[in-house]
Coordinates of C-alpha atoms and ligand atoms in Angstrom, one line a residue:
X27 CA -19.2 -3.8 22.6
X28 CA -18.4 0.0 22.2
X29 CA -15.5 -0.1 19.9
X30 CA -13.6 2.9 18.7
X31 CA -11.3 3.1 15.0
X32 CA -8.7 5.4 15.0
X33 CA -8.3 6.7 11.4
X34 CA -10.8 6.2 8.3
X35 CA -7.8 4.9 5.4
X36 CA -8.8 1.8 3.8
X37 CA -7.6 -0.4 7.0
X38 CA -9.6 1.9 9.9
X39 CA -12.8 2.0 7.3
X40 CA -12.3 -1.8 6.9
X41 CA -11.8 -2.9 10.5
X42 CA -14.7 -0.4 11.0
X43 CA -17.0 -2.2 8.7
X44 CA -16.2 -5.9 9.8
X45 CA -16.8 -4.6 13.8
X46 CA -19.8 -3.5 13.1
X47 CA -20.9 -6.4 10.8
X48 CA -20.4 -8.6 13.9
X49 CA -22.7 -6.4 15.7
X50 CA -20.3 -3.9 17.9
X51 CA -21.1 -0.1 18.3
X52 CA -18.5 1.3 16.0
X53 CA -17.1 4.7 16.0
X54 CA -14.6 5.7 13.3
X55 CA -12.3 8.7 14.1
X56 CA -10.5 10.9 11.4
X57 CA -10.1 14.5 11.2
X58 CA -10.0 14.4 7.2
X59 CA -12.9 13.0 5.0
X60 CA -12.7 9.1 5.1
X61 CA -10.6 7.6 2.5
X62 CA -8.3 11.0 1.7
X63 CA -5.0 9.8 2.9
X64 CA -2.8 7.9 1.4
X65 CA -5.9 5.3 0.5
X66 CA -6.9 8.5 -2.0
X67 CA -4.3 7.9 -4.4
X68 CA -2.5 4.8 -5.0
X69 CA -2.6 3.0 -7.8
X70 CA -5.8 1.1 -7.6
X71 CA -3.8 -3.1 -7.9
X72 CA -5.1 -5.8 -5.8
X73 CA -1.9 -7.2 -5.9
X74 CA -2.4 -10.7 -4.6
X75 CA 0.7 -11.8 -6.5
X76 CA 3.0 -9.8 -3.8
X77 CA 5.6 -12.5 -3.2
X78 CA 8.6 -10.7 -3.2
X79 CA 9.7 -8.3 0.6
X80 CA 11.0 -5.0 -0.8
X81 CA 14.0 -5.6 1.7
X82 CA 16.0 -8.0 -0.4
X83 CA 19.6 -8.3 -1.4
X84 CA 18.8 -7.2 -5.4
X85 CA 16.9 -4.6 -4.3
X86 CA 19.6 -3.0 -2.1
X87 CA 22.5 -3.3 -4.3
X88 CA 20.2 -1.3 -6.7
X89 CA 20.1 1.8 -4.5
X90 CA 23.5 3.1 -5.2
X91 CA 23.1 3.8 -8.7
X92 CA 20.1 5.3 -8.0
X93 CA 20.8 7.3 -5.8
X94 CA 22.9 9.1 -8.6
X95 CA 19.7 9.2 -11.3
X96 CA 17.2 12.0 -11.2
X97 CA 14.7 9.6 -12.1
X98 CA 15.2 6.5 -10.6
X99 CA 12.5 4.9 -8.4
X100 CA 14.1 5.4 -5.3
X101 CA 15.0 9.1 -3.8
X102 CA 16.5 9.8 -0.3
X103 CA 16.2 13.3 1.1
X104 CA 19.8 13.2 2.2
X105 CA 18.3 15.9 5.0
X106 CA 16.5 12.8 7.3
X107 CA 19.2 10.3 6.8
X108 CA 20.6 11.1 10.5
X109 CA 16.7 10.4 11.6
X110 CA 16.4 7.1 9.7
X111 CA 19.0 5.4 10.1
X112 CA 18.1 3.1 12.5
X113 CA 15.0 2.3 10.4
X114 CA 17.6 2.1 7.2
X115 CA 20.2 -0.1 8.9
X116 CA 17.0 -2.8 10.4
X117 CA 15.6 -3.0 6.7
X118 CA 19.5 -3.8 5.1
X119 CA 19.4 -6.5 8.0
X120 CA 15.9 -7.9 7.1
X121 CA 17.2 -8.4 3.7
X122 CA 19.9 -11.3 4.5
X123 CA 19.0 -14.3 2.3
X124 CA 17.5 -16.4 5.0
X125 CA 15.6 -13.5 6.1
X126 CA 14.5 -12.4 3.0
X127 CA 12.6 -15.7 2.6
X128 CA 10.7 -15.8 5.8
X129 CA 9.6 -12.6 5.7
X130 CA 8.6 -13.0 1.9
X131 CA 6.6 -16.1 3.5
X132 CA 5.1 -14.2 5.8
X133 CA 3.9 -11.6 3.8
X134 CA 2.4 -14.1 1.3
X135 CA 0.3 -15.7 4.2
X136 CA -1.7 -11.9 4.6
X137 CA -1.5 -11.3 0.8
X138 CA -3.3 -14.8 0.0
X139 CA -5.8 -14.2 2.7
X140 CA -6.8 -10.7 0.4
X141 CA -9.0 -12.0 -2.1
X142 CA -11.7 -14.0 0.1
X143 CA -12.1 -10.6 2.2
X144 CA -12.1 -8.7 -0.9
X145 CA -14.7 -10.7 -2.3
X146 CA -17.0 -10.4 0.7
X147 CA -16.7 -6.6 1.1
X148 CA -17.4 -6.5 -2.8
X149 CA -20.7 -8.5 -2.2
X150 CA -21.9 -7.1 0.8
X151 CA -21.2 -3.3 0.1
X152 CA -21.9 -3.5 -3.5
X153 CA -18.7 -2.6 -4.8
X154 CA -18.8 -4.7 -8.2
X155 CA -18.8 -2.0 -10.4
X156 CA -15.6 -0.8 -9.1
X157 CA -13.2 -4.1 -9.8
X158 CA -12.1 -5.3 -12.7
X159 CA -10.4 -8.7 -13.3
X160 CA -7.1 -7.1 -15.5
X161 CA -4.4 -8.6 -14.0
X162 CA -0.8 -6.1 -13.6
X163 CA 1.3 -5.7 -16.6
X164 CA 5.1 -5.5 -16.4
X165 CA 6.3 -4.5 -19.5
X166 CA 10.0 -3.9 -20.9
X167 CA 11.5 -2.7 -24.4
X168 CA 14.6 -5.0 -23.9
X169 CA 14.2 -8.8 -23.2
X170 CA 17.6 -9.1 -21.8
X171 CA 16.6 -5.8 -19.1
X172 CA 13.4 -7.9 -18.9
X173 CA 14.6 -11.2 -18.5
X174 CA 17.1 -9.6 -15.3
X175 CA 14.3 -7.8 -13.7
X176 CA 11.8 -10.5 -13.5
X177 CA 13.8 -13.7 -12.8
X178 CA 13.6 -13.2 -9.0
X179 CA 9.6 -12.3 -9.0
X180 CA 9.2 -15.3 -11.1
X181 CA 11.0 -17.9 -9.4
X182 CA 9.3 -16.3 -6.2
X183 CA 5.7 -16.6 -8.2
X184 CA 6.6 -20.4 -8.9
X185 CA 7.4 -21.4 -5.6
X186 CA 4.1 -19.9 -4.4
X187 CA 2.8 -21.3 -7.5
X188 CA 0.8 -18.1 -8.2
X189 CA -0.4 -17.6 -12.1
X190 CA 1.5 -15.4 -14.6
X191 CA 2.0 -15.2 -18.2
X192 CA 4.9 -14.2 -20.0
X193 CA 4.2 -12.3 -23.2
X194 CA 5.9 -11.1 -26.6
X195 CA 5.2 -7.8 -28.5
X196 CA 2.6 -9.2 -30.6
X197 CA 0.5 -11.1 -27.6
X198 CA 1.3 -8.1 -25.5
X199 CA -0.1 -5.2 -27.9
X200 CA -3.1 -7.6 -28.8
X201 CA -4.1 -7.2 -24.8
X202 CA -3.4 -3.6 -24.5
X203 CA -3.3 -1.9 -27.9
X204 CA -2.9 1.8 -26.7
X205 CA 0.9 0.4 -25.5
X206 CA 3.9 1.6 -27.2
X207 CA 4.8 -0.8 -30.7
X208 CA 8.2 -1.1 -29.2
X209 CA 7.6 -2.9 -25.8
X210 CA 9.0 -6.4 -26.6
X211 CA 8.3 -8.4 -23.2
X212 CA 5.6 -8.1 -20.3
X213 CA 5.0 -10.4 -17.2
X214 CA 1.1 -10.6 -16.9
X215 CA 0.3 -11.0 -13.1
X216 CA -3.3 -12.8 -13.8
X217 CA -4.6 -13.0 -10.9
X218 CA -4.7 -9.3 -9.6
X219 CA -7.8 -7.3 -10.1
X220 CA -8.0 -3.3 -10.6
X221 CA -10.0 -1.0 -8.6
X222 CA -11.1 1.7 -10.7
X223 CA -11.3 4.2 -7.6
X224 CA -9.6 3.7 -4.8
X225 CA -11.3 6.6 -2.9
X226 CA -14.5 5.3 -4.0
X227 CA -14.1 1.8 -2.9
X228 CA -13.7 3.1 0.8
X229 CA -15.9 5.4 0.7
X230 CA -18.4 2.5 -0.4
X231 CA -17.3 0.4 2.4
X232 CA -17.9 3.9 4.6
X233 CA -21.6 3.6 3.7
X234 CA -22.1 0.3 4.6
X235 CA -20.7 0.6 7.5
X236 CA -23.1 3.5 7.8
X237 CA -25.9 1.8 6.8
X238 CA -24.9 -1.3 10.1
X239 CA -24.7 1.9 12.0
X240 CA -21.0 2.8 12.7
X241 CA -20.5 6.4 13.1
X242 CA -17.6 8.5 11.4
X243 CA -16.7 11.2 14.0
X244 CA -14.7 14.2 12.6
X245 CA -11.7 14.6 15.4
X246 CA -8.3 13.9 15.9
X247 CA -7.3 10.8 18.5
X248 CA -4.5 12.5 20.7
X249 CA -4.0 9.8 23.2
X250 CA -5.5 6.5 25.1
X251 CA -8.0 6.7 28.3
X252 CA -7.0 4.0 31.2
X253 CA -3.9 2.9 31.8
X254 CA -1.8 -0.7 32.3
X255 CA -3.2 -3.6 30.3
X256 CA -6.4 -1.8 29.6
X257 CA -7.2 1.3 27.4
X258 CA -11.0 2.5 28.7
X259 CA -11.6 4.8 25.8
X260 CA -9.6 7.6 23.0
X261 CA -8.7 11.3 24.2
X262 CA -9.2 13.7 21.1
X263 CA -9.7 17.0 19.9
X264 CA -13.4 16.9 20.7
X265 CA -13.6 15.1 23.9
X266 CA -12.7 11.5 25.1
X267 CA -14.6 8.7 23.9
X268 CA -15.2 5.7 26.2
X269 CA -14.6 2.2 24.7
X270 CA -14.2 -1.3 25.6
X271 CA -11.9 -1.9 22.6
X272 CA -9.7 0.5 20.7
X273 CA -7.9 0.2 17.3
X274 CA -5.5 1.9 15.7
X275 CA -5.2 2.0 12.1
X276 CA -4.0 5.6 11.7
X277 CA -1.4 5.1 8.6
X278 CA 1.8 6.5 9.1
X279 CA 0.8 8.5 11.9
X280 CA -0.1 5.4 14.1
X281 CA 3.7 5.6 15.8
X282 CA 3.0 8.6 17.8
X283 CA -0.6 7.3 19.1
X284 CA 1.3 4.0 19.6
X285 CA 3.9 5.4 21.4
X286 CA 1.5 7.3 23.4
X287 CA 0.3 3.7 24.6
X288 CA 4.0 3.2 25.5
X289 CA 4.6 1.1 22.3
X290 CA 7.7 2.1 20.4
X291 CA 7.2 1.0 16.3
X292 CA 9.9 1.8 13.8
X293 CA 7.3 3.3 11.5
X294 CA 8.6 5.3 8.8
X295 CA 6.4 7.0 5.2
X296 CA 7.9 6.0 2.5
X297 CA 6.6 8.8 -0.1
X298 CA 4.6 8.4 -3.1
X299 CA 3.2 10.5 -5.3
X300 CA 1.0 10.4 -8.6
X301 CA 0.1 12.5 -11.5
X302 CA -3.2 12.4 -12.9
X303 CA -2.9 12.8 -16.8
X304 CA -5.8 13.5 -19.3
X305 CA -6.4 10.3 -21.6
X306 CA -7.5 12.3 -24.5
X307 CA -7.9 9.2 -26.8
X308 CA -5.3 6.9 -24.5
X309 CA -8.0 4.1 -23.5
X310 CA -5.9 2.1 -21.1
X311 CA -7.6 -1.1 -20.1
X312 CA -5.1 -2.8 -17.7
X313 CA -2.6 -1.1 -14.4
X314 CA 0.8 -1.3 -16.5
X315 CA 4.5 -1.0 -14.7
X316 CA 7.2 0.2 -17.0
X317 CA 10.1 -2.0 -15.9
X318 CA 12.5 1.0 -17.5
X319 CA 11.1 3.5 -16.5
X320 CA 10.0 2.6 -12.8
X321 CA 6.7 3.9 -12.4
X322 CA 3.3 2.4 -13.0
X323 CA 0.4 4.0 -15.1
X324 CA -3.0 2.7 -14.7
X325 CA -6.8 3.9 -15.8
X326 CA -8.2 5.2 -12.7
X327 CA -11.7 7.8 -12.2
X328 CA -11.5 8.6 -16.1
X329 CA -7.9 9.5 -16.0
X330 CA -4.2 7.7 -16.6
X331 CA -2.5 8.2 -12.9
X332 CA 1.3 7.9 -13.3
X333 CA 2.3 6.5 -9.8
X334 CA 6.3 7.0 -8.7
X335 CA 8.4 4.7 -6.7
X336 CA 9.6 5.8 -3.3
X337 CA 10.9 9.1 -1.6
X338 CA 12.4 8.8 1.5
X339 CA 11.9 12.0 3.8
X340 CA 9.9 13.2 6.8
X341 CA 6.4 12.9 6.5
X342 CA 6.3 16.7 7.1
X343 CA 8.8 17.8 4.1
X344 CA 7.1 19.8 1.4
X345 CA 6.4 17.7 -2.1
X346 CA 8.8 18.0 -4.9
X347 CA 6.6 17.4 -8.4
X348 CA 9.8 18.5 -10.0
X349 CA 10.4 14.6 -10.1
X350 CA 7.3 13.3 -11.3
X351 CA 6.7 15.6 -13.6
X352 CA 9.7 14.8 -15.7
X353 CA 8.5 11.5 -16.1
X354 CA 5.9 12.3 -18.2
X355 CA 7.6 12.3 -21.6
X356 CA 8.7 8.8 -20.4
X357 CA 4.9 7.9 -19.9
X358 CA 4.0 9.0 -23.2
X359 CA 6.6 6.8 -24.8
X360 CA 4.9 3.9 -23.2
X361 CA 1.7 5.0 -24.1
X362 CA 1.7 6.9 -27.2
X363 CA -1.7 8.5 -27.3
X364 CA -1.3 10.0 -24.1
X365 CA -1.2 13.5 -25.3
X366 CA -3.1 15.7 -23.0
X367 CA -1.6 17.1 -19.8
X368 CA -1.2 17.1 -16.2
X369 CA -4.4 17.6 -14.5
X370 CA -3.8 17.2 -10.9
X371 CA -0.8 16.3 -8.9
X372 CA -0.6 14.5 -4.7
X373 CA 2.0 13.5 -2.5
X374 CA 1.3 10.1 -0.4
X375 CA 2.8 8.2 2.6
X376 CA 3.2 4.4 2.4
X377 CA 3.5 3.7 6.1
X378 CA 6.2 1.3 6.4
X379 CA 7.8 -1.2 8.7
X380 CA 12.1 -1.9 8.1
X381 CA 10.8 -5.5 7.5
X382 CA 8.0 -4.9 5.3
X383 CA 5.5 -6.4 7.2
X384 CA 2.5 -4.7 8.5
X385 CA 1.4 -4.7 12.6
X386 CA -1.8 -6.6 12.8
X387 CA -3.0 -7.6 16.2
X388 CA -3.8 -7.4 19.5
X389 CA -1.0 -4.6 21.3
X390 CA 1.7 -6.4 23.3
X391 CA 0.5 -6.6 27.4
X392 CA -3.4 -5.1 26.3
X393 CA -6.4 -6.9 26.5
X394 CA -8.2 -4.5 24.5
X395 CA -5.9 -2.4 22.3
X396 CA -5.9 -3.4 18.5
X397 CA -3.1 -2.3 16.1
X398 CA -3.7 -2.3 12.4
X399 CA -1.0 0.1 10.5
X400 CA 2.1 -0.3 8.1
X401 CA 0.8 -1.9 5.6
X402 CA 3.7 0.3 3.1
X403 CA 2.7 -0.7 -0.7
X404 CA -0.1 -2.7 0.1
X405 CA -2.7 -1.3 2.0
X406 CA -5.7 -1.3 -0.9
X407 CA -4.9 -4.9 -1.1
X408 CA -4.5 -6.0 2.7
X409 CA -6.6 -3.5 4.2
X410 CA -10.1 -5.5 4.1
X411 CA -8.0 -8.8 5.1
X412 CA -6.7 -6.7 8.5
X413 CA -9.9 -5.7 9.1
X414 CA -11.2 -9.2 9.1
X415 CA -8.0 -10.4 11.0
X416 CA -8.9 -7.6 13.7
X417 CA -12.7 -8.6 14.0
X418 CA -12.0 -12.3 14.5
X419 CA -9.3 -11.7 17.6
X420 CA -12.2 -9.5 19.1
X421 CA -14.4 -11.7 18.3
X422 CA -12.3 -14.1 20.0
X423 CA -12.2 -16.7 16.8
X424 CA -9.1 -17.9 15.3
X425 CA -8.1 -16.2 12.4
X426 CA -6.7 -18.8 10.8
X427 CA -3.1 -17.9 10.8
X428 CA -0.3 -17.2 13.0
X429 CA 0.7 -13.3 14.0
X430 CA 3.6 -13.1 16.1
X431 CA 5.2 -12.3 12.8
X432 CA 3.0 -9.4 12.7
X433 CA 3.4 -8.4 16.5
X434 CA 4.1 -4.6 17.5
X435 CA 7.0 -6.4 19.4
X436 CA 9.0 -8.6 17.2
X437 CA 12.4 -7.3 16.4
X438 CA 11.5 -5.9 12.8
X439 CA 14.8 -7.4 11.1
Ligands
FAD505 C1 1.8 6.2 -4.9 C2 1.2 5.1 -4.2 C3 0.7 4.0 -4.9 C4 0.2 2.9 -4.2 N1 -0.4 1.9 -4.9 C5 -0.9 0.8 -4.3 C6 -1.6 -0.2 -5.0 O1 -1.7 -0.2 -6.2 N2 -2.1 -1.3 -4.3 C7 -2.0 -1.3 -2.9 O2 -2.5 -2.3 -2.3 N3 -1.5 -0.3 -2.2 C8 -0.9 0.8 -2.8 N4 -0.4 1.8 -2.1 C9 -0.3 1.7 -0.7 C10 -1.6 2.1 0.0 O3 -2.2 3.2 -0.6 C11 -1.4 2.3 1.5 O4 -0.7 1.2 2.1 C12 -2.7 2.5 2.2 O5 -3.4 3.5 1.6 C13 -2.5 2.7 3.7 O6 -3.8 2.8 4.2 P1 -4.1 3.2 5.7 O7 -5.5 3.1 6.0 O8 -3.1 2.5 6.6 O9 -3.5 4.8 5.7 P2 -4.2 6.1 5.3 O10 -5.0 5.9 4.0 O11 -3.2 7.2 5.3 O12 -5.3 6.4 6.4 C14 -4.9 6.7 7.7 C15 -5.9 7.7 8.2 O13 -5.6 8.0 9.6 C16 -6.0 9.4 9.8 N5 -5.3 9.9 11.0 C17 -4.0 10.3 11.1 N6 -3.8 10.7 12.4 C18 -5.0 10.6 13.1 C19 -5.4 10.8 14.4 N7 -4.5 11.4 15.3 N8 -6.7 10.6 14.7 C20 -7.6 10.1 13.8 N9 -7.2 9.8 12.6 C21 -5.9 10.0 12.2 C22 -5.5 10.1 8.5 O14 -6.2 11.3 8.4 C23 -5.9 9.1 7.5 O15 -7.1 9.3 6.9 C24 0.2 2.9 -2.8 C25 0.7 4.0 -2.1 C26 1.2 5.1 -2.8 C27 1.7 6.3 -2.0

């Protein structure tokens, strides 16, 4: 079948690849080179250990006092609070207790599905070289701050019984020497592996899709040929394209292509950005979250990238790197030898659903129209697992798990 891929991220390049590995005439659309958008510059963790929804009662009763610190985690553009509101007041919903739990169920059925597809598009695009099996460090200077901040991940990590190792100063600076001498606790998530670059991971699942023969076009999707419970092909800046199967996996931007198919998705970015920092003699070996401090460091294309929590703002606002970059003192306490400076600096946008789960699947009332977008802080991880997800339902086999909790039309809280 002719299929076309709106957007070349990590998901679009995936769902590419998998289509065209069962045999389908794939065309991947994206006016910027593939894997530049927000799959450019995170922060590199297969985090298969992802247990916890971000909407959750601790999490929320957090945001007031940090609202008030300069460098907390968390930063609202006060500007677009009347604009996401709605989006605001469905994720304080999704986080009642009950909730809280089904979605955190629901997004461990995707996240345990990662590895296998992982695996696959490691051995069959040659991408070895590029994962390494480090596990995610979360590391504190206070046990007591420690011992607070990790009991909910941990009790979530036993009842999913998922691996992790708790570890004193001693054990901890054994494993990762180049740390500060006065970190005192760290929860080693085992079983997540590190990708070393994230733009060159889909970029290597760009050439094999290549090499199947899937075809990047550069051009913009604007809107859907065909109407009703059929799409017949994508309008964009260079022409229409006739398909018999359409997906859309355009990041954040996916809610105004969706809406052009008359499907309304409470997708908002929620900002990231990262620093890139000059090692100088720093060798980090593992991705290391400074429980503290609120930002993650990790050892990505020859460089430390410092990557921040979460701004919320349009996805149009100019970047502030005042914020970032005041977090680099902080980064050089937690790793000592990190002396040199800044070398490059990028603004992201996690696309996000209020409920923290992505929308994977075939589009409410269409035969043919495939939605694959808002996968917020996990796209490197789930992105090859939505791609297989997406094949399978074209493919017409089961996929092995149940997504109406994944649907374009659930209620997202
Ligand atoms: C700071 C930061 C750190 C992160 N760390 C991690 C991590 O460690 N692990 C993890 O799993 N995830 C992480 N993430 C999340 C992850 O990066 C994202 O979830 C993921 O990149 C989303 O991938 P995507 O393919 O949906 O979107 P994108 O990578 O944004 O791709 C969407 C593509 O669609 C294209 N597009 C847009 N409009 C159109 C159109 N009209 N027509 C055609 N194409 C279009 C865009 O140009 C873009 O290339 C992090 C994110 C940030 C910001």
């Amino acid at each position: 079948m002719k299929a076309v891929v709106i957007g070349a991220g990590i998901v679009g390049t995936s769902c590419a690849w998998f289509l065209a590995r069962d045999g389908h005439e794939v065309t991947l659309l994206d006016p910027r080179e593939p894997g530049t958008g927000t799959s450019f510059g995170n922060a590199g963790v297969l985090s298969v250990e992802s247990c916890l929804p971000l909407a959750r009662l601790s999490l929320l009763l957090s945001v007031p006092a940090m609202l008030f610190d300069r460098d907390a985690p968390f930063r609202l553009r006060w500007r677009y609070l009347p604009h996401l509101l709605p989006w605001l007041l469905r994720f304080v919903l999704a986080a009642r207790p009950g909730r809280a739990r089904e979605l955190g169920e629901a997004l461990f059925a995707l996240v345990g599905r990662a590895d296998a597809a992982h695996d696959l598009v490691i051995a069959e695009c040659g991408l070895a070289g590029l994962v390494r099996p480090t596990g995610w460090l979360k590391v504190a200077r206070d046990p007591r701050r420690f011992e607070r901040a990790t009991a909910e991940e941990r009790a979530a990590l036993d009842r999913f019984s998922l691996p992790y190792r708790i570890l004193g100063r001693e054990e901890l600076l054994a494993l990762e020497p180049a740390l500060g001498a006065d970190l005192r606790r760290a929860l080693w998530l085992t079983a997540d592996r590190h990708v070393a670059s994230p733009l060159a991971y889909t970029r290597g699942i760009l050439r094999a899709f290549e090499a199947r023969g899937g075809r990047w076009l550069q051009a913009r999707a604007t809107g859907f040929l065909g109407r009703g419970a059929e799409v017949a092909g994508v309008v964009t800046d260079r022409g229409d394209l006739e398909a018999d199967l359409v997906v859309l996996a355009a990041g954040v931007f996916s809610r105004a292509l969706a809406a052009a198919a008359g499907i309304r998705v409470p997708l908002e970015a929620e900002r990231g950005y990262h620093l890139m920092l000059d090692p100088e003699n720093c060798p980090l070996a593992h991705p290391v979250y400074g429980i503290e401090e609120g930002f993650l460091l990790a050892p990505i294309e020859n460089r430390i990238r410092l990557t921040t929590g979460v701004e919320l703002a349009s996805p149009t606002a100019p970047p502030d790197y005042s914020r970032p970059r005041r977090l680099v003192p902080k980064a050089r306490r937690l790793l000592p030898g990190l002396t040199g400076g800044i070398d490059s600096e990028w603004l992201g946008l996690r696309p996000s659903l209020p409920d923290g789960l992505p929308v994977l699947g075939r589009a409410p009332r269409s035969a043919n129209l495939y939605l694959a977008f808002g996968h917020q802080h996990l796209g490197l991880t789930l992105g090859p697992s939505s791609g297989r997800i997406i094949a399978d339902l074209v493919a017409g086999r089961d996929p092995g798990l149940d997504l109406a909790p994944y649907a374009a039309d659930r209620r997202f809280f």
